[in-house]
PDB file of C-alpha atoms in Angstrom:
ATOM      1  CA  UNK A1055       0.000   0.000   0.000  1.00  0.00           C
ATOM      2  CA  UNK A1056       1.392   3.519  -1.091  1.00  0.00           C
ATOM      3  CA  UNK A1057       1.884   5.701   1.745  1.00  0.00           C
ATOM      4  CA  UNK A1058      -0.514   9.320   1.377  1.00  0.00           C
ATOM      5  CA  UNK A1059       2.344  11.704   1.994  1.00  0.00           C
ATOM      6  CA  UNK A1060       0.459  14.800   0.893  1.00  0.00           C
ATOM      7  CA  UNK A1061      -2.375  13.346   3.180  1.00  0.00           C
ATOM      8  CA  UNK A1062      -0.463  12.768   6.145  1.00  0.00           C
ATOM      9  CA  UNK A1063       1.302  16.159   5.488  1.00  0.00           C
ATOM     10  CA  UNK A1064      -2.121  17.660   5.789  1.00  0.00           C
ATOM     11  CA  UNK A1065      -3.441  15.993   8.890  1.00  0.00           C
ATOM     12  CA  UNK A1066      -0.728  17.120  10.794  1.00  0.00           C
ATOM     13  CA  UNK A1067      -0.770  20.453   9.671  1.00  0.00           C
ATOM     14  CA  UNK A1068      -4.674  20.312  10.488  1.00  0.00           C
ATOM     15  CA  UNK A1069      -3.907  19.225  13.766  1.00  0.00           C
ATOM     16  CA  UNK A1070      -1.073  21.263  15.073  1.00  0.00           C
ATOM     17  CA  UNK A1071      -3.623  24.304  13.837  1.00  0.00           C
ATOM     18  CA  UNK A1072      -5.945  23.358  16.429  1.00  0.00           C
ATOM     19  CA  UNK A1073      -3.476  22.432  18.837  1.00  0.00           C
ATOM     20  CA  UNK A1074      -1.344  25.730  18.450  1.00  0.00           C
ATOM     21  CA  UNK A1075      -4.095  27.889  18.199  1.00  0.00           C
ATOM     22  CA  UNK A1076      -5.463  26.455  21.578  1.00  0.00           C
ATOM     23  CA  UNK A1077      -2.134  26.498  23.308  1.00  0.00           C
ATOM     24  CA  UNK A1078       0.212  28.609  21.978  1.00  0.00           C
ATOM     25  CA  UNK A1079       3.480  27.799  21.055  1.00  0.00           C
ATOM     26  CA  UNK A1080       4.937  26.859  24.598  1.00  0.00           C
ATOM     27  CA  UNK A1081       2.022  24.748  25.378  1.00  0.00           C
ATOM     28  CA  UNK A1082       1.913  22.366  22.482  1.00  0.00           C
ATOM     29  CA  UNK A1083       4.104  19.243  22.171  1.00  0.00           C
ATOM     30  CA  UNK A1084       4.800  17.112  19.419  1.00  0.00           C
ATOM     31  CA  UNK A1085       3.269  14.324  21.292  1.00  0.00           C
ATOM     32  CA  UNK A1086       0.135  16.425  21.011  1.00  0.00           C
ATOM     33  CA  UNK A1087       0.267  17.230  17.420  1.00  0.00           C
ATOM     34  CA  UNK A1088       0.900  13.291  16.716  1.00  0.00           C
ATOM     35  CA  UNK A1089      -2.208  11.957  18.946  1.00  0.00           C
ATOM     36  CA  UNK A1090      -4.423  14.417  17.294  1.00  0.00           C
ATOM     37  CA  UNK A1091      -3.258  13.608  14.088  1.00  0.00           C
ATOM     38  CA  UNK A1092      -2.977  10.206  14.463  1.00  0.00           C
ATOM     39  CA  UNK A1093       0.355   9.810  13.089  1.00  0.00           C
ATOM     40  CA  UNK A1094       3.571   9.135  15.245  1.00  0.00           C
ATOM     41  CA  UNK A1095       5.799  12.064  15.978  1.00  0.00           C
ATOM     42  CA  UNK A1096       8.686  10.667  13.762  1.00  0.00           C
ATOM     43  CA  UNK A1097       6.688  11.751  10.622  1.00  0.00           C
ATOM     44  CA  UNK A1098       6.099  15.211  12.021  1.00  0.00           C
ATOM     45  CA  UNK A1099       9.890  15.499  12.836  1.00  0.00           C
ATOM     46  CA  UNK A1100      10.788  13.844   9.322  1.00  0.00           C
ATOM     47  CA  UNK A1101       8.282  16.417   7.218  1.00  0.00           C
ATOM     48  CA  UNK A1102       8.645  19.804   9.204  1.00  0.00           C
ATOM     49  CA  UNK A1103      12.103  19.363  10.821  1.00  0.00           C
ATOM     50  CA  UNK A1104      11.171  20.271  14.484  1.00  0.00           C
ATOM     51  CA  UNK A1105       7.771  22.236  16.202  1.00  0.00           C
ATOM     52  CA  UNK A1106       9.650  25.831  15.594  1.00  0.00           C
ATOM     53  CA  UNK A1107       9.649  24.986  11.872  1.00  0.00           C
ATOM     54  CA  UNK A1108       5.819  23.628  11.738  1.00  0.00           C
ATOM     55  CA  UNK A1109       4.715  26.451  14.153  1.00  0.00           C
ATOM     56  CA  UNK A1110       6.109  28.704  11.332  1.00  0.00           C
ATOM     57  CA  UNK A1111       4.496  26.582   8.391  1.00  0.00           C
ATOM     58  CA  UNK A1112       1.476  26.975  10.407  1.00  0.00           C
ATOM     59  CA  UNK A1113       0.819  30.812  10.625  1.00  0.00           C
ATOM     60  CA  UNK A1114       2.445  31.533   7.418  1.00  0.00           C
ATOM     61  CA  UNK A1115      -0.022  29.061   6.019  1.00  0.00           C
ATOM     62  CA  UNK A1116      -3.178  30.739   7.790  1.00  0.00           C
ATOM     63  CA  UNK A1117      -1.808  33.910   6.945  1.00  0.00           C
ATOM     64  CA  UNK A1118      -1.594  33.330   3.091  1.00  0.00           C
ATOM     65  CA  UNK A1119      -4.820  31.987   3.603  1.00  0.00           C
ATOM     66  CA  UNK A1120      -5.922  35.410   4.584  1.00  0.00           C
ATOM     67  CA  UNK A1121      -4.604  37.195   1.911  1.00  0.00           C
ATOM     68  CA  UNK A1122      -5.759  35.083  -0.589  1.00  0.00           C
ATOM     69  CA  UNK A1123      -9.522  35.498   0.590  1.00  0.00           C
ATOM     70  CA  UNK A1124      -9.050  39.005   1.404  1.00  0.00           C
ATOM     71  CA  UNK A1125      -7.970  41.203  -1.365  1.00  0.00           C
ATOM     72  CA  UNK A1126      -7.882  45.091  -1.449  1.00  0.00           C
ATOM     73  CA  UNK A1127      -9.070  45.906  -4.864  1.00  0.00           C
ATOM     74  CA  UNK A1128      -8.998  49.461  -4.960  1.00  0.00           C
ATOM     75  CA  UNK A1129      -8.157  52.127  -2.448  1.00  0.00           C
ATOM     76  CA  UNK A1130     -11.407  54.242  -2.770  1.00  0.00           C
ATOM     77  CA  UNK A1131     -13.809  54.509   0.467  1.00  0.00           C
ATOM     78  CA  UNK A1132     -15.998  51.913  -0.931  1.00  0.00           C
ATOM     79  CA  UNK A1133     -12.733  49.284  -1.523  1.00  0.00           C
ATOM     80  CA  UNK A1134     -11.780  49.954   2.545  1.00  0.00           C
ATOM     81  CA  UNK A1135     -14.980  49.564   3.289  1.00  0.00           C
ATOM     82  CA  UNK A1136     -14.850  46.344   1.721  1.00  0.00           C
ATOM     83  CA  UNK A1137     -11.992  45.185   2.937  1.00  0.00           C
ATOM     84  CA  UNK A1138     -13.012  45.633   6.477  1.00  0.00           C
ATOM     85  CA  UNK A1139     -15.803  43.714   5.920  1.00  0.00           C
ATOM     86  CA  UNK A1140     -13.921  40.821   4.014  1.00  0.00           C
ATOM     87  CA  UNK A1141     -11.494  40.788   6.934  1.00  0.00           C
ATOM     88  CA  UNK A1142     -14.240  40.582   9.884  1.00  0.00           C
ATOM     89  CA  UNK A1143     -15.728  37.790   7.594  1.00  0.00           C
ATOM     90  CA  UNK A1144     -12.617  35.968   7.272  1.00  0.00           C
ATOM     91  CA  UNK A1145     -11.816  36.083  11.268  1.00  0.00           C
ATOM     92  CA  UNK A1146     -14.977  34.990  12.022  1.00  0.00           C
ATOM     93  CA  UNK A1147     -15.327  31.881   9.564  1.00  0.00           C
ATOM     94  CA  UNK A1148     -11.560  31.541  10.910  1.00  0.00           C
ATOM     95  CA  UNK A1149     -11.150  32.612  14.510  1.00  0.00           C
ATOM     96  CA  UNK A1150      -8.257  30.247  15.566  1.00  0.00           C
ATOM     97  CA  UNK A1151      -6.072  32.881  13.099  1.00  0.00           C
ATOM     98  CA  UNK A1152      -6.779  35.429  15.729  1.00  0.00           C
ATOM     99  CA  UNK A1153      -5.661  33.425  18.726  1.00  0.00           C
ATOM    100  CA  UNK A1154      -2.413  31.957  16.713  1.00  0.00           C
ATOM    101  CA  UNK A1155      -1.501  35.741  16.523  1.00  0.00           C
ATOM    102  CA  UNK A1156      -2.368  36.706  19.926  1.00  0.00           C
ATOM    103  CA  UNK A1157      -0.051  33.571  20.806  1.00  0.00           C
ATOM    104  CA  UNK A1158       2.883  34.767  18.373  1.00  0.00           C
ATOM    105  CA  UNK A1159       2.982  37.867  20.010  1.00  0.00           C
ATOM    106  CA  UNK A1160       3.644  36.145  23.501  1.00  0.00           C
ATOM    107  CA  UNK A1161       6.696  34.905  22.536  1.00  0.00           C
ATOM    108  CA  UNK A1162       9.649  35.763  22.440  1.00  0.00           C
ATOM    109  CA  UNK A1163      11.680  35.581  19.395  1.00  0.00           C
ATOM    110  CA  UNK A1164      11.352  37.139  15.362  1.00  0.00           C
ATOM    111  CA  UNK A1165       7.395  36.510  14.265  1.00  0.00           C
ATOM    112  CA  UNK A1166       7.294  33.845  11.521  1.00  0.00           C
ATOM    113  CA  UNK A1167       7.735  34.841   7.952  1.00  0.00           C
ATOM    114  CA  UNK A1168       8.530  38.180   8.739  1.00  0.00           C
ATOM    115  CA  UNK A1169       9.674  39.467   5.783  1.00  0.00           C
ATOM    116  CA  UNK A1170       7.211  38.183   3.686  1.00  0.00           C
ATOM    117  CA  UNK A1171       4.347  39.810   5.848  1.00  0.00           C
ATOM    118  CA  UNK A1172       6.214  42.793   6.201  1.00  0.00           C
ATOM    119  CA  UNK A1173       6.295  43.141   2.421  1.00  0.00           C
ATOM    120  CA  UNK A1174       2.463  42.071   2.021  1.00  0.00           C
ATOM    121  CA  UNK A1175       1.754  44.594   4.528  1.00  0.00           C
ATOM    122  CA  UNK A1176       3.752  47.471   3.618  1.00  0.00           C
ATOM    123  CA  UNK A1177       2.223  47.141   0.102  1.00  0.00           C
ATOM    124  CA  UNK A1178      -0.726  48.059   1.499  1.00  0.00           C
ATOM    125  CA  UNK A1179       0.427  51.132   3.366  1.00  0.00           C
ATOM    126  CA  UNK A1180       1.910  52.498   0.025  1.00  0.00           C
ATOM    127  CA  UNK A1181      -1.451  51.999  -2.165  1.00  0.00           C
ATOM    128  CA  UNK A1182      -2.986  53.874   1.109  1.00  0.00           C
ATOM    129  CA  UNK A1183      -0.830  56.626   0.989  1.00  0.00           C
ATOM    130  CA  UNK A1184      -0.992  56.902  -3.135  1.00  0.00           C
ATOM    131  CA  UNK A1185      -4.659  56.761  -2.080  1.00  0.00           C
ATOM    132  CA  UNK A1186      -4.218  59.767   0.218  1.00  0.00           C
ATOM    133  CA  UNK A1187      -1.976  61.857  -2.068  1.00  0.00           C
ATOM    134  CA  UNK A1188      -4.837  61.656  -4.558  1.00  0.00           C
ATOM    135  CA  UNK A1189      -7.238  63.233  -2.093  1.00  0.00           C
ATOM    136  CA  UNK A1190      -9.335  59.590  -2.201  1.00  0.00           C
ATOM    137  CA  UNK A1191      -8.384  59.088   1.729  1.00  0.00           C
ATOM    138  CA  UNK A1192      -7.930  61.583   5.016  1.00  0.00           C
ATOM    139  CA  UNK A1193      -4.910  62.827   4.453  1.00  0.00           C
ATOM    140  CA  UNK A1194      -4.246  63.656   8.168  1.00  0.00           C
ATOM    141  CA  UNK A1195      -3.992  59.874   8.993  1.00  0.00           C
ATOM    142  CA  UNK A1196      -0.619  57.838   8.636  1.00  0.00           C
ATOM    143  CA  UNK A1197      -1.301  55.305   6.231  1.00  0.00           C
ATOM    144  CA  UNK A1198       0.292  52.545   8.078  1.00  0.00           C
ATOM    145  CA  UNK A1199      -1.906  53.021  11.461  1.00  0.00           C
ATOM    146  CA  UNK A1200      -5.250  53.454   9.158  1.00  0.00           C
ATOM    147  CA  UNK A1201      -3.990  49.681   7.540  1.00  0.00           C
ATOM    148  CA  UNK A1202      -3.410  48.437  11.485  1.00  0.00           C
ATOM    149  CA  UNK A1203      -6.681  50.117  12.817  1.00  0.00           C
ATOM    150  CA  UNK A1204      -8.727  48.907   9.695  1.00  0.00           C
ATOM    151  CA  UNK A1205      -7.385  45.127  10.752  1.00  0.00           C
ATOM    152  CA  UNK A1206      -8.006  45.439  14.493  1.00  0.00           C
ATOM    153  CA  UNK A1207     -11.415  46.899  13.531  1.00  0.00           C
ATOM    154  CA  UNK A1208     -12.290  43.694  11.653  1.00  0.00           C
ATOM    155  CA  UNK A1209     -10.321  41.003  13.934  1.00  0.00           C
ATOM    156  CA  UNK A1210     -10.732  42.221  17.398  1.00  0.00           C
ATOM    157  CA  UNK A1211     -14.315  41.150  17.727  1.00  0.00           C
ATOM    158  CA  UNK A1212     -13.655  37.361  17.500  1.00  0.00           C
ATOM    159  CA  UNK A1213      -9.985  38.004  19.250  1.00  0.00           C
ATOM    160  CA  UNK A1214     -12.284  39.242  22.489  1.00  0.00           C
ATOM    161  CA  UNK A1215     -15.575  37.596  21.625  1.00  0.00           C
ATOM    162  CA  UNK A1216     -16.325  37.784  25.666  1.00  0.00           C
ATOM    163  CA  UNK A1217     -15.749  41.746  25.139  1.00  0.00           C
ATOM    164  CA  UNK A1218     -18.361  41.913  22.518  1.00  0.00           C
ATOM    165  CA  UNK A1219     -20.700  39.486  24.229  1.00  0.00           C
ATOM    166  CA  UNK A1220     -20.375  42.211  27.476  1.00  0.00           C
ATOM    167  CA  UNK A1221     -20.917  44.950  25.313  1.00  0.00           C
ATOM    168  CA  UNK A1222     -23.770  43.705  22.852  1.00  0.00           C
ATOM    169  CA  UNK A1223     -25.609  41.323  24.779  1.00  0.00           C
ATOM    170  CA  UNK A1224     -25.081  38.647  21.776  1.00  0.00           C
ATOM    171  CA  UNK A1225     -22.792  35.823  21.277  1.00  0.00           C
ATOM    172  CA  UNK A1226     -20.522  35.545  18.061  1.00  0.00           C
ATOM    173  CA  UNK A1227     -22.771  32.830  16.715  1.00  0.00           C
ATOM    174  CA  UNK A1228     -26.125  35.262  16.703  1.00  0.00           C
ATOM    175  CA  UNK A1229     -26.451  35.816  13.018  1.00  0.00           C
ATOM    176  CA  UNK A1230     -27.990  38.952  13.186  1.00  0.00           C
ATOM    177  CA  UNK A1231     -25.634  40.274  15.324  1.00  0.00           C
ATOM    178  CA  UNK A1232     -22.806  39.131  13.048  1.00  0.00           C
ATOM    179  CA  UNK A1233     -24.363  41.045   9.895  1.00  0.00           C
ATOM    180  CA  UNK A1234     -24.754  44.416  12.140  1.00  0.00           C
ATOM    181  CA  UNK A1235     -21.270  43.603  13.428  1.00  0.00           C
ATOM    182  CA  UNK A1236     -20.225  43.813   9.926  1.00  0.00           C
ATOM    183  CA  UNK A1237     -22.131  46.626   8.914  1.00  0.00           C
ATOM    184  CA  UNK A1238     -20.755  48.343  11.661  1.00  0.00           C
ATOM    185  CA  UNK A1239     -17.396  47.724  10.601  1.00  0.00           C
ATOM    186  CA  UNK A1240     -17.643  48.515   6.838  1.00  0.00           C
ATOM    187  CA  UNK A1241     -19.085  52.091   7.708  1.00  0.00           C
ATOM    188  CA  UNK A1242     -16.438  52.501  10.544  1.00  0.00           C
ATOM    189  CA  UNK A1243     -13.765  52.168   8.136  1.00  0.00           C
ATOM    190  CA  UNK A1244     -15.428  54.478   5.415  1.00  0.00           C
ATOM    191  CA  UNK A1245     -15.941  57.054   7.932  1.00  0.00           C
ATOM    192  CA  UNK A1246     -11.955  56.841   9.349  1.00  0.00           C
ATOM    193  CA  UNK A1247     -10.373  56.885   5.829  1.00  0.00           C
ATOM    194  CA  UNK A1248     -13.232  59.492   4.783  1.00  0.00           C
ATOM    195  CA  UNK A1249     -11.336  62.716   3.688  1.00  0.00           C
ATOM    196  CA  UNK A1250     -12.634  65.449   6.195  1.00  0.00           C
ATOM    197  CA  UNK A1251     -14.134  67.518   2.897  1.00  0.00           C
ATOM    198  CA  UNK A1252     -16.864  65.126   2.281  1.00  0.00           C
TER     199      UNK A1252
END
């Protein structure tokens, strides 16, 4: 019988997701990873090297996820609008993304694939401040916090879903509290990237 590398790859992937976004870095073993999995740790150290390396596969993996789903189109009120909303959606169909970040910023150490989420980012912060040059965005803003407080608008209600439940009265799985969440945060966004002439 011909052994389902890819397969196995992916179940252990799958698994140290759920395990890593539940414990953290420090928190999750290998032996963990392997029982959920249900494949021995010597595959997991003979496909990703160590935990460091799959802990990095693993956020970089979610991440590109994220930006694959989420795409700023334009750079127009309507497109940041958008985006906010794409990005609330995304957290809250994938709210273990949230706590792997909240977890990576625990640590100690470089975050994982820096410099390729440094570049995706930073992209973004130039198209906002082409955007503001243009008179299409508040020009009194730095681009770079808008991007950051645009994100944190979108993610931070499943990062603290307690905080919203305290505040709202509803739990993240109300639906119509999700869709006036996410009205809520479209029209935020508009409003902070509006230019203060309109």
């Amino acid at each position: 019988m011909a052994w389902d590398t890819d397969g196995t790859k992916r179940r252990l992937r799958d698994a140290a997701l759920v395990e890593f976004a539940a414990r953290g870095f420090e928190g999750t073993t290998v032996a963990s990873i392997a029982a959920r999995s249900g494949v021995n740790k010597e595959r997991l150290y003979s496909y990703f090297g160590d935990k460091k390396a799959l802990w990095g596969l693993v956020l970089a993996t979610e991440l590109e996820r994220l930006a694959v789903a989420v795409e700023l189109t334009g750079v127009g009120l309507d497109d940041i609008g958008e985006f906010a909303g794409a990005t609330y959606d995304y957290h809250a169909a994938h709210p273990e993304l949230g706590r792997l970040l909240q977890w990576e910023g625990l640590q100690d150490g470089p975050p994982a694939d820096a410099a390729v989420r440094t570049t995706h980012y930073r992209e973004k912060v130039a198209r906002f401040a082409t955007a503001q040059r243009d008179g299409l965005l508040d020009r009194d803003i730095d681009p770079a916090h808008l991007v950051f407080a645009l994100i944190a608008l979108a993610a931070w209600w499943q990062t603290v879903p307690q905080l919203a439940e305290m505040l709202t009265g509803a739990g993240p799985h109300d639906q119509q509290e999700r869709l006036a969440r996410r009205r809520f945060v479209v029209e935020a966004a508009r409003r902070i990237a509006a230019p203060s002439c309109l």
